[in-house]
Amino acid sequence: MIIAIDGPAGAGKSTIAKEIAQKLGWVYIDTGAMYRAVALCILSQGIDLADTNTITAALANIQIKISHINKNQHIFLNKEDVTNKIRTSEISNAASTIAAISAVRDNLVQLQRTLAHTTNVVMDGRDIGSVVFPNADLKIFLTASLAERTNRRFKEQTENGKIVEWNKIFSEIELRDKADCSRVDSPLIQAEDAILVDTSNLTADMVVDHILQLAKDKVGVQFD
Ligand code: DC
């Protein structure tokens, strides 16, 4: 079975999806990490992010692998564990740029479909319910106001000891939303049959409980 969770940057997708997978005993797959790993590889080779042809050609030598270690997703780029390296704002922006390239998407969508072949998954991203798994058992479109999403990123980064500016985070998320929503191939949209969950005024626990209840009521998922 597949639960697809899509939505804009900072809506809480990964926190929520991870917790739901944990509660159900399913596998959590963060597809954004795949786009981030490709972006890291492209940047580290000094390839211009606007050079679609060179990026497309480079894909032949990019191997992305997902493993779960102690229930946490680890992402490997050509055998190197890059799980932590991909969490910078430079990579966030580059991932959004290369995610507009169809060849990149085709590659990663294929990998995402393969990963769900043999196991139940909770997968988060931008196009999981609309493109990757149009027949997903349950589709959630998770969102929150831009200000609230900025607050969360600001808190997260500050707690990690980073010195960041609220306004800068706000503009970066706004820009990334625009890029993700306006690209031609698989833009961020709410699938017709996706259920909208606005998390602006909800705690993570409330959102998790709400989605688990939907999974139980709508698709008969059993959990303790
Ligand atoms: O979820 P994230 O912030 O880690 O994703 C990074 C970028 O990757 C995001 O700006 C858009 C892209 N992405 C995508 O296009 N499709 C997905 N399924 C997941 C992420």
PDB file of N, CA and C in Angstrom, residues 73-169:
ATOM      1  N   GLN A  73      16.208   6.909   7.085  1.00  0.00           N
ATOM      2  CA  GLN A  73      16.611   6.822   5.686  1.00  0.00           C
ATOM      3  C   GLN A  73      18.011   7.410   5.509  1.00  0.00           C
ATOM      4  N   HIS A  74      18.859   6.637   4.831  1.00  0.00           N
ATOM      5  CA  HIS A  74      20.168   7.159   4.438  1.00  0.00           C
ATOM      6  C   HIS A  74      20.220   7.162   2.932  1.00  0.00           C
ATOM      7  N   ILE A  75      20.820   8.220   2.376  1.00  0.00           N
ATOM      8  CA  ILE A  75      20.897   8.291   0.920  1.00  0.00           C
ATOM      9  C   ILE A  75      22.350   8.236   0.477  1.00  0.00           C
ATOM     10  N   PHE A  76      22.594   7.385  -0.506  1.00  0.00           N
ATOM     11  CA  PHE A  76      23.953   7.180  -1.003  1.00  0.00           C
ATOM     12  C   PHE A  76      24.061   7.693  -2.431  1.00  0.00           C
ATOM     13  N   LEU A  77      25.094   8.481  -2.646  1.00  0.00           N
ATOM     14  CA  LEU A  77      25.385   8.999  -3.979  1.00  0.00           C
ATOM     15  C   LEU A  77      26.673   8.324  -4.426  1.00  0.00           C
ATOM     16  N   ASN A  78      26.575   7.481  -5.444  1.00  0.00           N
ATOM     17  CA  ASN A  78      27.730   6.693  -5.897  1.00  0.00           C
ATOM     18  C   ASN A  78      28.480   6.099  -4.690  1.00  0.00           C
ATOM     19  N   LYS A  79      27.731   5.424  -3.852  1.00  0.00           N
ATOM     20  CA  LYS A  79      28.234   4.691  -2.674  1.00  0.00           C
ATOM     21  C   LYS A  79      28.632   5.566  -1.484  1.00  0.00           C
ATOM     22  N   GLU A  80      28.618   6.896  -1.634  1.00  0.00           N
ATOM     23  CA  GLU A  80      28.959   7.756  -0.486  1.00  0.00           C
ATOM     24  C   GLU A  80      27.668   8.130   0.251  1.00  0.00           C
ATOM     25  N   ASP A  81      27.675   8.000   1.579  1.00  0.00           N
ATOM     26  CA  ASP A  81      26.507   8.401   2.364  1.00  0.00           C
ATOM     27  C   ASP A  81      26.482   9.932   2.431  1.00  0.00           C
ATOM     28  N   VAL A  82      25.499  10.537   1.745  1.00  0.00           N
ATOM     29  CA  VAL A  82      25.439  12.011   1.681  1.00  0.00           C
ATOM     30  C   VAL A  82      24.241  12.559   2.466  1.00  0.00           C
ATOM     31  N   THR A  83      23.703  11.724   3.345  1.00  0.00           N
ATOM     32  CA  THR A  83      22.493  12.077   4.104  1.00  0.00           C
ATOM     33  C   THR A  83      22.583  13.465   4.759  1.00  0.00           C
ATOM     34  N   ASN A  84      23.725  13.774   5.364  1.00  0.00           N
ATOM     35  CA  ASN A  84      23.852  15.057   6.047  1.00  0.00           C
ATOM     36  C   ASN A  84      24.290  16.184   5.120  1.00  0.00           C
ATOM     37  N   LYS A  85      25.101  15.823   4.126  1.00  0.00           N
ATOM     38  CA  LYS A  85      25.657  16.835   3.216  1.00  0.00           C
ATOM     39  C   LYS A  85      24.605  17.568   2.393  1.00  0.00           C
ATOM     40  N   ILE A  86      23.439  16.924   2.196  1.00  0.00           N
ATOM     41  CA  ILE A  86      22.444  17.504   1.277  1.00  0.00           C
ATOM     42  C   ILE A  86      21.518  18.511   1.953  1.00  0.00           C
ATOM     43  N   ARG A  87      21.734  18.772   3.253  1.00  0.00           N
ATOM     44  CA  ARG A  87      20.810  19.656   3.988  1.00  0.00           C
ATOM     45  C   ARG A  87      21.327  21.082   4.099  1.00  0.00           C
ATOM     46  N   THR A  88      21.730  21.673   2.985  1.00  0.00           N
ATOM     47  CA  THR A  88      22.149  23.074   3.028  1.00  0.00           C
ATOM     48  C   THR A  88      21.200  23.878   2.141  1.00  0.00           C
ATOM     49  N   SER A  89      21.176  25.194   2.318  1.00  0.00           N
ATOM     50  CA  SER A  89      20.247  25.973   1.494  1.00  0.00           C
ATOM     51  C   SER A  89      20.730  26.033   0.047  1.00  0.00           C
ATOM     52  N   GLU A  90      22.035  25.917  -0.162  1.00  0.00           N
ATOM     53  CA  GLU A  90      22.561  25.888  -1.541  1.00  0.00           C
ATOM     54  C   GLU A  90      21.996  24.652  -2.272  1.00  0.00           C
ATOM     55  N   ILE A  91      22.002  23.526  -1.565  1.00  0.00           N
ATOM     56  CA  ILE A  91      21.490  22.292  -2.182  1.00  0.00           C
ATOM     57  C   ILE A  91      19.961  22.359  -2.352  1.00  0.00           C
ATOM     58  N   SER A  92      19.269  22.971  -1.377  1.00  0.00           N
ATOM     59  CA  SER A  92      17.804  23.118  -1.510  1.00  0.00           C
ATOM     60  C   SER A  92      17.466  23.833  -2.810  1.00  0.00           C
ATOM     61  N   ASN A  93      18.158  24.938  -3.051  1.00  0.00           N
ATOM     62  CA  ASN A  93      17.860  25.733  -4.238  1.00  0.00           C
ATOM     63  C   ASN A  93      18.267  25.004  -5.519  1.00  0.00           C
ATOM     64  N   ALA A  94      19.428  24.351  -5.478  1.00  0.00           N
ATOM     65  CA  ALA A  94      19.904  23.623  -6.670  1.00  0.00           C
ATOM     66  C   ALA A  94      18.983  22.439  -6.972  1.00  0.00           C
ATOM     67  N   ALA A  95      18.482  21.787  -5.911  1.00  0.00           N
ATOM     68  CA  ALA A  95      17.585  20.633  -6.110  1.00  0.00           C
ATOM     69  C   ALA A  95      16.315  21.088  -6.820  1.00  0.00           C
ATOM     70  N   SER A  96      15.806  22.240  -6.410  1.00  0.00           N
ATOM     71  CA  SER A  96      14.599  22.758  -7.025  1.00  0.00           C
ATOM     72  C   SER A  96      14.844  23.056  -8.511  1.00  0.00           C
ATOM     73  N   THR A  97      16.037  23.551  -8.835  1.00  0.00           N
ATOM     74  CA  THR A  97      16.369  23.871 -10.232  1.00  0.00           C
ATOM     75  C   THR A  97      16.481  22.605 -11.086  1.00  0.00           C
ATOM     76  N   ILE A  98      17.255  21.623 -10.602  1.00  0.00           N
ATOM     77  CA  ILE A  98      17.444  20.424 -11.446  1.00  0.00           C
ATOM     78  C   ILE A  98      16.178  19.547 -11.483  1.00  0.00           C
ATOM     79  N   ALA A  99      15.276  19.765 -10.509  1.00  0.00           N
ATOM     80  CA  ALA A  99      14.029  18.988 -10.486  1.00  0.00           C
ATOM     81  C   ALA A  99      13.101  19.368 -11.646  1.00  0.00           C
ATOM     82  N   ALA A 100      13.420  20.464 -12.332  1.00  0.00           N
ATOM     83  CA  ALA A 100      12.598  20.867 -13.479  1.00  0.00           C
ATOM     84  C   ALA A 100      13.016  20.126 -14.749  1.00  0.00           C
ATOM     85  N   ILE A 101      14.127  19.390 -14.689  1.00  0.00           N
ATOM     86  CA  ILE A 101      14.639  18.697 -15.885  1.00  0.00           C
ATOM     87  C   ILE A 101      13.970  17.317 -15.989  1.00  0.00           C
ATOM     88  N   SER A 102      13.300  17.087 -17.105  1.00  0.00           N
ATOM     89  CA  SER A 102      12.515  15.848 -17.250  1.00  0.00           C
ATOM     90  C   SER A 102      13.362  14.590 -17.117  1.00  0.00           C
ATOM     91  N   ALA A 103      14.587  14.613 -17.660  1.00  0.00           N
ATOM     92  CA  ALA A 103      15.431  13.412 -17.581  1.00  0.00           C
ATOM     93  C   ALA A 103      15.749  13.071 -16.125  1.00  0.00           C
ATOM     94  N   VAL A 104      15.952  14.095 -15.310  1.00  0.00           N
ATOM     95  CA  VAL A 104      16.218  13.874 -13.879  1.00  0.00           C
ATOM     96  C   VAL A 104      14.986  13.238 -13.247  1.00  0.00           C
ATOM     97  N   ARG A 105      13.828  13.803 -13.538  1.00  0.00           N
ATOM     98  CA  ARG A 105      12.581  13.297 -12.937  1.00  0.00           C
ATOM     99  C   ARG A 105      12.322  11.849 -13.360  1.00  0.00           C
ATOM    100  N   ASP A 106      12.507  11.574 -14.674  1.00  0.00           N
ATOM    101  CA  ASP A 106      12.225  10.212 -15.173  1.00  0.00           C
ATOM    102  C   ASP A 106      13.057   9.192 -14.410  1.00  0.00           C
ATOM    103  N   ASN A 107      14.331   9.513 -14.234  1.00  0.00           N
ATOM    104  CA  ASN A 107      15.250   8.630 -13.520  1.00  0.00           C
ATOM    105  C   ASN A 107      14.781   8.356 -12.095  1.00  0.00           C
ATOM    106  N   LEU A 108      14.455   9.454 -11.387  1.00  0.00           N
ATOM    107  CA  LEU A 108      14.125   9.315  -9.966  1.00  0.00           C
ATOM    108  C   LEU A 108      12.739   8.712  -9.753  1.00  0.00           C
ATOM    109  N   VAL A 109      11.822   9.018 -10.659  1.00  0.00           N
ATOM    110  CA  VAL A 109      10.466   8.446 -10.541  1.00  0.00           C
ATOM    111  C   VAL A 109      10.545   6.921 -10.687  1.00  0.00           C
ATOM    112  N   GLN A 110      11.395   6.486 -11.619  1.00  0.00           N
ATOM    113  CA  GLN A 110      11.577   5.041 -11.817  1.00  0.00           C
ATOM    114  C   GLN A 110      12.072   4.383 -10.521  1.00  0.00           C
ATOM    115  N   LEU A 111      13.058   5.033  -9.892  1.00  0.00           N
ATOM    116  CA  LEU A 111      13.604   4.514  -8.632  1.00  0.00           C
ATOM    117  C   LEU A 111      12.518   4.483  -7.545  1.00  0.00           C
ATOM    118  N   GLN A 112      11.727   5.550  -7.486  1.00  0.00           N
ATOM    119  CA  GLN A 112      10.662   5.634  -6.462  1.00  0.00           C
ATOM    120  C   GLN A 112       9.634   4.522  -6.648  1.00  0.00           C
ATOM    121  N   ARG A 113       9.292   4.244  -7.910  1.00  0.00           N
ATOM    122  CA  ARG A 113       8.304   3.175  -8.165  1.00  0.00           C
ATOM    123  C   ARG A 113       8.877   1.821  -7.786  1.00  0.00           C
ATOM    124  N   THR A 114      10.167   1.623  -8.068  1.00  0.00           N
ATOM    125  CA  THR A 114      10.803   0.344  -7.740  1.00  0.00           C
ATOM    126  C   THR A 114      10.802   0.126  -6.228  1.00  0.00           C
ATOM    127  N   LEU A 115      11.073   1.187  -5.487  1.00  0.00           N
ATOM    128  CA  LEU A 115      11.166   1.062  -4.025  1.00  0.00           C
ATOM    129  C   LEU A 115       9.847   0.629  -3.394  1.00  0.00           C
ATOM    130  N   ALA A 116       8.744   0.962  -4.051  1.00  0.00           N
ATOM    131  CA  ALA A 116       7.440   0.631  -3.459  1.00  0.00           C
ATOM    132  C   ALA A 116       6.890  -0.704  -3.963  1.00  0.00           C
ATOM    133  N   HIS A 117       7.674  -1.404  -4.777  1.00  0.00           N
ATOM    134  CA  HIS A 117       7.201  -2.662  -5.352  1.00  0.00           C
ATOM    135  C   HIS A 117       6.910  -3.721  -4.308  1.00  0.00           C
ATOM    136  N   THR A 118       7.815  -3.806  -3.325  1.00  0.00           N
ATOM    137  CA  THR A 118       7.764  -4.971  -2.450  1.00  0.00           C
ATOM    138  C   THR A 118       7.356  -4.653  -1.015  1.00  0.00           C
ATOM    139  N   THR A 119       7.057  -3.397  -0.750  1.00  0.00           N
ATOM    140  CA  THR A 119       6.754  -3.060   0.644  1.00  0.00           C
ATOM    141  C   THR A 119       5.741  -1.912   0.728  1.00  0.00           C
ATOM    142  N   ASN A 120       5.099  -1.796   1.881  1.00  0.00           N
ATOM    143  CA  ASN A 120       4.187  -0.671   2.107  1.00  0.00           C
ATOM    144  C   ASN A 120       5.021   0.577   2.382  1.00  0.00           C
ATOM    145  N   VAL A 121       4.673   1.689   1.732  1.00  0.00           N
ATOM    146  CA  VAL A 121       5.482   2.898   1.940  1.00  0.00           C
ATOM    147  C   VAL A 121       4.638   4.138   2.232  1.00  0.00           C
ATOM    148  N   VAL A 122       5.266   5.029   2.989  1.00  0.00           N
ATOM    149  CA  VAL A 122       4.769   6.394   3.110  1.00  0.00           C
ATOM    150  C   VAL A 122       5.819   7.212   2.367  1.00  0.00           C
ATOM    151  N   MET A 123       5.425   7.845   1.264  1.00  0.00           N
ATOM    152  CA  MET A 123       6.407   8.563   0.445  1.00  0.00           C
ATOM    153  C   MET A 123       6.042  10.031   0.392  1.00  0.00           C
ATOM    154  N   ASP A 124       7.029  10.896   0.611  1.00  0.00           N
ATOM    155  CA  ASP A 124       6.715  12.321   0.514  1.00  0.00           C
ATOM    156  C   ASP A 124       7.500  12.989  -0.596  1.00  0.00           C
ATOM    157  N   GLY A 125       6.903  14.068  -1.129  1.00  0.00           N
ATOM    158  CA  GLY A 125       7.544  14.790  -2.228  1.00  0.00           C
ATOM    159  C   GLY A 125       6.666  15.908  -2.746  1.00  0.00           C
ATOM    160  N   ARG A 126       6.675  16.068  -4.071  1.00  0.00           N
ATOM    161  CA  ARG A 126       5.871  17.126  -4.689  1.00  0.00           C
ATOM    162  C   ARG A 126       4.854  16.543  -5.675  1.00  0.00           C
ATOM    163  N   ASP A 127       5.182  15.361  -6.216  1.00  0.00           N
ATOM    164  CA  ASP A 127       4.396  14.789  -7.317  1.00  0.00           C
ATOM    165  C   ASP A 127       4.022  13.333  -7.048  1.00  0.00           C
ATOM    166  N   ILE A 128       4.053  12.924  -5.791  1.00  0.00           N
ATOM    167  CA  ILE A 128       3.859  11.497  -5.504  1.00  0.00           C
ATOM    168  C   ILE A 128       2.413  11.085  -5.823  1.00  0.00           C
ATOM    169  N   GLY A 129       1.455  11.891  -5.376  1.00  0.00           N
ATOM    170  CA  GLY A 129       0.051  11.554  -5.645  1.00  0.00           C
ATOM    171  C   GLY A 129      -0.381  11.895  -7.063  1.00  0.00           C
ATOM    172  N   SER A 130       0.277  12.884  -7.673  1.00  0.00           N
ATOM    173  CA  SER A 130      -0.163  13.331  -9.000  1.00  0.00           C
ATOM    174  C   SER A 130       0.486  12.549 -10.137  1.00  0.00           C
ATOM    175  N   VAL A 131       1.747  12.127  -9.963  1.00  0.00           N
ATOM    176  CA  VAL A 131       2.485  11.510 -11.076  1.00  0.00           C
ATOM    177  C   VAL A 131       3.071  10.137 -10.723  1.00  0.00           C
ATOM    178  N   VAL A 132       3.767  10.066  -9.602  1.00  0.00           N
ATOM    179  CA  VAL A 132       4.515   8.829  -9.303  1.00  0.00           C
ATOM    180  C   VAL A 132       3.538   7.680  -9.018  1.00  0.00           C
ATOM    181  N   PHE A 133       2.568   7.947  -8.144  1.00  0.00           N
ATOM    182  CA  PHE A 133       1.573   6.918  -7.818  1.00  0.00           C
ATOM    183  C   PHE A 133       0.169   7.508  -7.903  1.00  0.00           C
ATOM    184  N   PRO A 134      -0.335   7.684  -9.138  1.00  0.00           N
ATOM    185  CA  PRO A 134      -1.686   8.251  -9.261  1.00  0.00           C
ATOM    186  C   PRO A 134      -2.748   7.364  -8.619  1.00  0.00           C
ATOM    187  N   ASN A 135      -2.400   6.084  -8.382  1.00  0.00           N
ATOM    188  CA  ASN A 135      -3.371   5.184  -7.733  1.00  0.00           C
ATOM    189  C   ASN A 135      -3.029   4.927  -6.271  1.00  0.00           C
ATOM    190  N   ALA A 136      -2.285   5.810  -5.659  1.00  0.00           N
ATOM    191  CA  ALA A 136      -1.918   5.633  -4.237  1.00  0.00           C
ATOM    192  C   ALA A 136      -3.183   5.419  -3.402  1.00  0.00           C
ATOM    193  N   ASP A 137      -3.060   4.633  -2.343  1.00  0.00           N
ATOM    194  CA  ASP A 137      -4.231   4.310  -1.527  1.00  0.00           C
ATOM    195  C   ASP A 137      -4.783   5.538  -0.818  1.00  0.00           C
ATOM    196  N   LEU A 138      -3.861   6.381  -0.345  1.00  0.00           N
ATOM    197  CA  LEU A 138      -4.277   7.612   0.333  1.00  0.00           C
ATOM    198  C   LEU A 138      -3.337   8.731  -0.095  1.00  0.00           C
ATOM    199  N   LYS A 139      -3.940   9.872  -0.488  1.00  0.00           N
ATOM    200  CA  LYS A 139      -3.129  11.017  -0.909  1.00  0.00           C
ATOM    201  C   LYS A 139      -3.416  12.204   0.008  1.00  0.00           C
ATOM    202  N   ILE A 140      -2.347  12.751   0.546  1.00  0.00           N
ATOM    203  CA  ILE A 140      -2.479  13.908   1.429  1.00  0.00           C
ATOM    204  C   ILE A 140      -1.724  15.072   0.806  1.00  0.00           C
ATOM    205  N   PHE A 141      -2.338  16.245   0.803  1.00  0.00           N
ATOM    206  CA  PHE A 141      -1.622  17.449   0.386  1.00  0.00           C
ATOM    207  C   PHE A 141      -1.450  18.299   1.643  1.00  0.00           C
ATOM    208  N   LEU A 142      -0.192  18.320   2.113  1.00  0.00           N
ATOM    209  CA  LEU A 142       0.119  18.971   3.384  1.00  0.00           C
ATOM    210  C   LEU A 142       0.621  20.384   3.111  1.00  0.00           C
ATOM    211  N   THR A 143       0.010  21.343   3.765  1.00  0.00           N
ATOM    212  CA  THR A 143       0.472  22.706   3.536  1.00  0.00           C
ATOM    213  C   THR A 143       0.429  23.512   4.833  1.00  0.00           C
ATOM    214  N   ALA A 144       0.956  24.727   4.775  1.00  0.00           N
ATOM    215  CA  ALA A 144       0.900  25.672   5.894  1.00  0.00           C
ATOM    216  C   ALA A 144       1.221  27.029   5.295  1.00  0.00           C
ATOM    217  N   SER A 145       0.869  28.090   6.012  1.00  0.00           N
ATOM    218  CA  SER A 145       1.142  29.419   5.469  1.00  0.00           C
ATOM    219  C   SER A 145       2.644  29.602   5.303  1.00  0.00           C
ATOM    220  N   LEU A 146       3.010  30.500   4.395  1.00  0.00           N
ATOM    221  CA  LEU A 146       4.437  30.761   4.135  1.00  0.00           C
ATOM    222  C   LEU A 146       5.141  31.251   5.406  1.00  0.00           C
ATOM    223  N   ALA A 147       4.445  32.104   6.171  1.00  0.00           N
ATOM    224  CA  ALA A 147       5.047  32.635   7.409  1.00  0.00           C
ATOM    225  C   ALA A 147       5.305  31.511   8.412  1.00  0.00           C
ATOM    226  N   GLU A 148       4.347  30.594   8.529  1.00  0.00           N
ATOM    227  CA  GLU A 148       4.492  29.504   9.487  1.00  0.00           C
ATOM    228  C   GLU A 148       5.600  28.542   9.044  1.00  0.00           C
ATOM    229  N   ARG A 149       5.672  28.308   7.746  1.00  0.00           N
ATOM    230  CA  ARG A 149       6.731  27.417   7.244  1.00  0.00           C
ATOM    231  C   ARG A 149       8.098  28.061   7.475  1.00  0.00           C
ATOM    232  N   THR A 150       8.151  29.381   7.330  1.00  0.00           N
ATOM    233  CA  THR A 150       9.405  30.084   7.599  1.00  0.00           C
ATOM    234  C   THR A 150       9.760  29.989   9.081  1.00  0.00           C
ATOM    235  N   ASN A 151       8.755  30.185   9.950  1.00  0.00           N
ATOM    236  CA  ASN A 151       8.985  30.084  11.402  1.00  0.00           C
ATOM    237  C   ASN A 151       9.609  28.742  11.756  1.00  0.00           C
ATOM    238  N   ARG A 152       9.056  27.677  11.161  1.00  0.00           N
ATOM    239  CA  ARG A 152       9.543  26.334  11.493  1.00  0.00           C
ATOM    240  C   ARG A 152      10.983  26.128  11.041  1.00  0.00           C
ATOM    241  N   ARG A 153      11.284  26.558   9.795  1.00  0.00           N
ATOM    242  CA  ARG A 153      12.661  26.415   9.289  1.00  0.00           C
ATOM    243  C   ARG A 153      13.632  27.247  10.142  1.00  0.00           C
ATOM    244  N   PHE A 154      13.184  28.438  10.520  1.00  0.00           N
ATOM    245  CA  PHE A 154      14.018  29.344  11.312  1.00  0.00           C
ATOM    246  C   PHE A 154      14.345  28.683  12.659  1.00  0.00           C
ATOM    247  N   LYS A 155      13.326  28.136  13.289  1.00  0.00           N
ATOM    248  CA  LYS A 155      13.492  27.482  14.602  1.00  0.00           C
ATOM    249  C   LYS A 155      14.442  26.290  14.477  1.00  0.00           C
ATOM    250  N   GLU A 156      14.193  25.480  13.456  1.00  0.00           N
ATOM    251  CA  GLU A 156      14.992  24.268  13.230  1.00  0.00           C
ATOM    252  C   GLU A 156      16.477  24.622  13.051  1.00  0.00           C
ATOM    253  N   GLN A 157      16.734  25.634  12.222  1.00  0.00           N
ATOM    254  CA  GLN A 157      18.119  26.013  11.925  1.00  0.00           C
ATOM    255  C   GLN A 157      18.779  26.657  13.139  1.00  0.00           C
ATOM    256  N   THR A 158      18.007  27.499  13.854  1.00  0.00           N
ATOM    257  CA  THR A 158      18.550  28.158  15.042  1.00  0.00           C
ATOM    258  C   THR A 158      18.897  27.113  16.102  1.00  0.00           C
ATOM    259  N   GLU A 159      17.999  26.129  16.249  1.00  0.00           N
ATOM    260  CA  GLU A 159      18.257  25.062  17.231  1.00  0.00           C
ATOM    261  C   GLU A 159      19.492  24.240  16.862  1.00  0.00           C
ATOM    262  N   ASN A 160      19.794  24.204  15.559  1.00  0.00           N
ATOM    263  CA  ASN A 160      20.989  23.478  15.115  1.00  0.00           C
ATOM    264  C   ASN A 160      22.247  24.341  15.187  1.00  0.00           C
ATOM    265  N   GLY A 161      22.111  25.515  15.820  1.00  0.00           N
ATOM    266  CA  GLY A 161      23.265  26.380  16.037  1.00  0.00           C
ATOM    267  C   GLY A 161      23.630  27.261  14.846  1.00  0.00           C
ATOM    268  N   LYS A 162      22.739  27.306  13.840  1.00  0.00           N
ATOM    269  CA  LYS A 162      23.058  28.127  12.662  1.00  0.00           C
ATOM    270  C   LYS A 162      22.555  29.550  12.868  1.00  0.00           C
ATOM    271  N   ILE A 163      23.312  30.507  12.326  1.00  0.00           N
ATOM    272  CA  ILE A 163      22.851  31.897  12.398  1.00  0.00           C
ATOM    273  C   ILE A 163      22.155  32.202  11.074  1.00  0.00           C
ATOM    274  N   VAL A 164      20.850  32.415  11.173  1.00  0.00           N
ATOM    275  CA  VAL A 164      20.076  32.604   9.942  1.00  0.00           C
ATOM    276  C   VAL A 164      19.165  33.816  10.059  1.00  0.00           C
ATOM    277  N   GLU A 165      18.793  34.360   8.892  1.00  0.00           N
ATOM    278  CA  GLU A 165      17.892  35.513   8.888  1.00  0.00           C
ATOM    279  C   GLU A 165      16.496  35.041   8.472  1.00  0.00           C
ATOM    280  N   TRP A 166      15.498  35.450   9.259  1.00  0.00           N
ATOM    281  CA  TRP A 166      14.108  35.037   8.983  1.00  0.00           C
ATOM    282  C   TRP A 166      13.688  35.464   7.574  1.00  0.00           C
ATOM    283  N   ASN A 167      14.003  36.717   7.219  1.00  0.00           N
ATOM    284  CA  ASN A 167      13.580  37.238   5.907  1.00  0.00           C
ATOM    285  C   ASN A 167      14.203  36.470   4.747  1.00  0.00           C
ATOM    286  N   LYS A 168      15.440  36.043   4.963  1.00  0.00           N
ATOM    287  CA  LYS A 168      16.142  35.320   3.904  1.00  0.00           C
ATOM    288  C   LYS A 168      15.476  33.945   3.701  1.00  0.00           C
ATOM    289  N   ILE A 169      15.146  33.297   4.815  1.00  0.00           N
ATOM    290  CA  ILE A 169      14.488  31.987   4.718  1.00  0.00           C
ATOM    291  C   ILE A 169      13.136  32.145   4.017  1.00  0.00           C
TER     292      ILE A 169
END
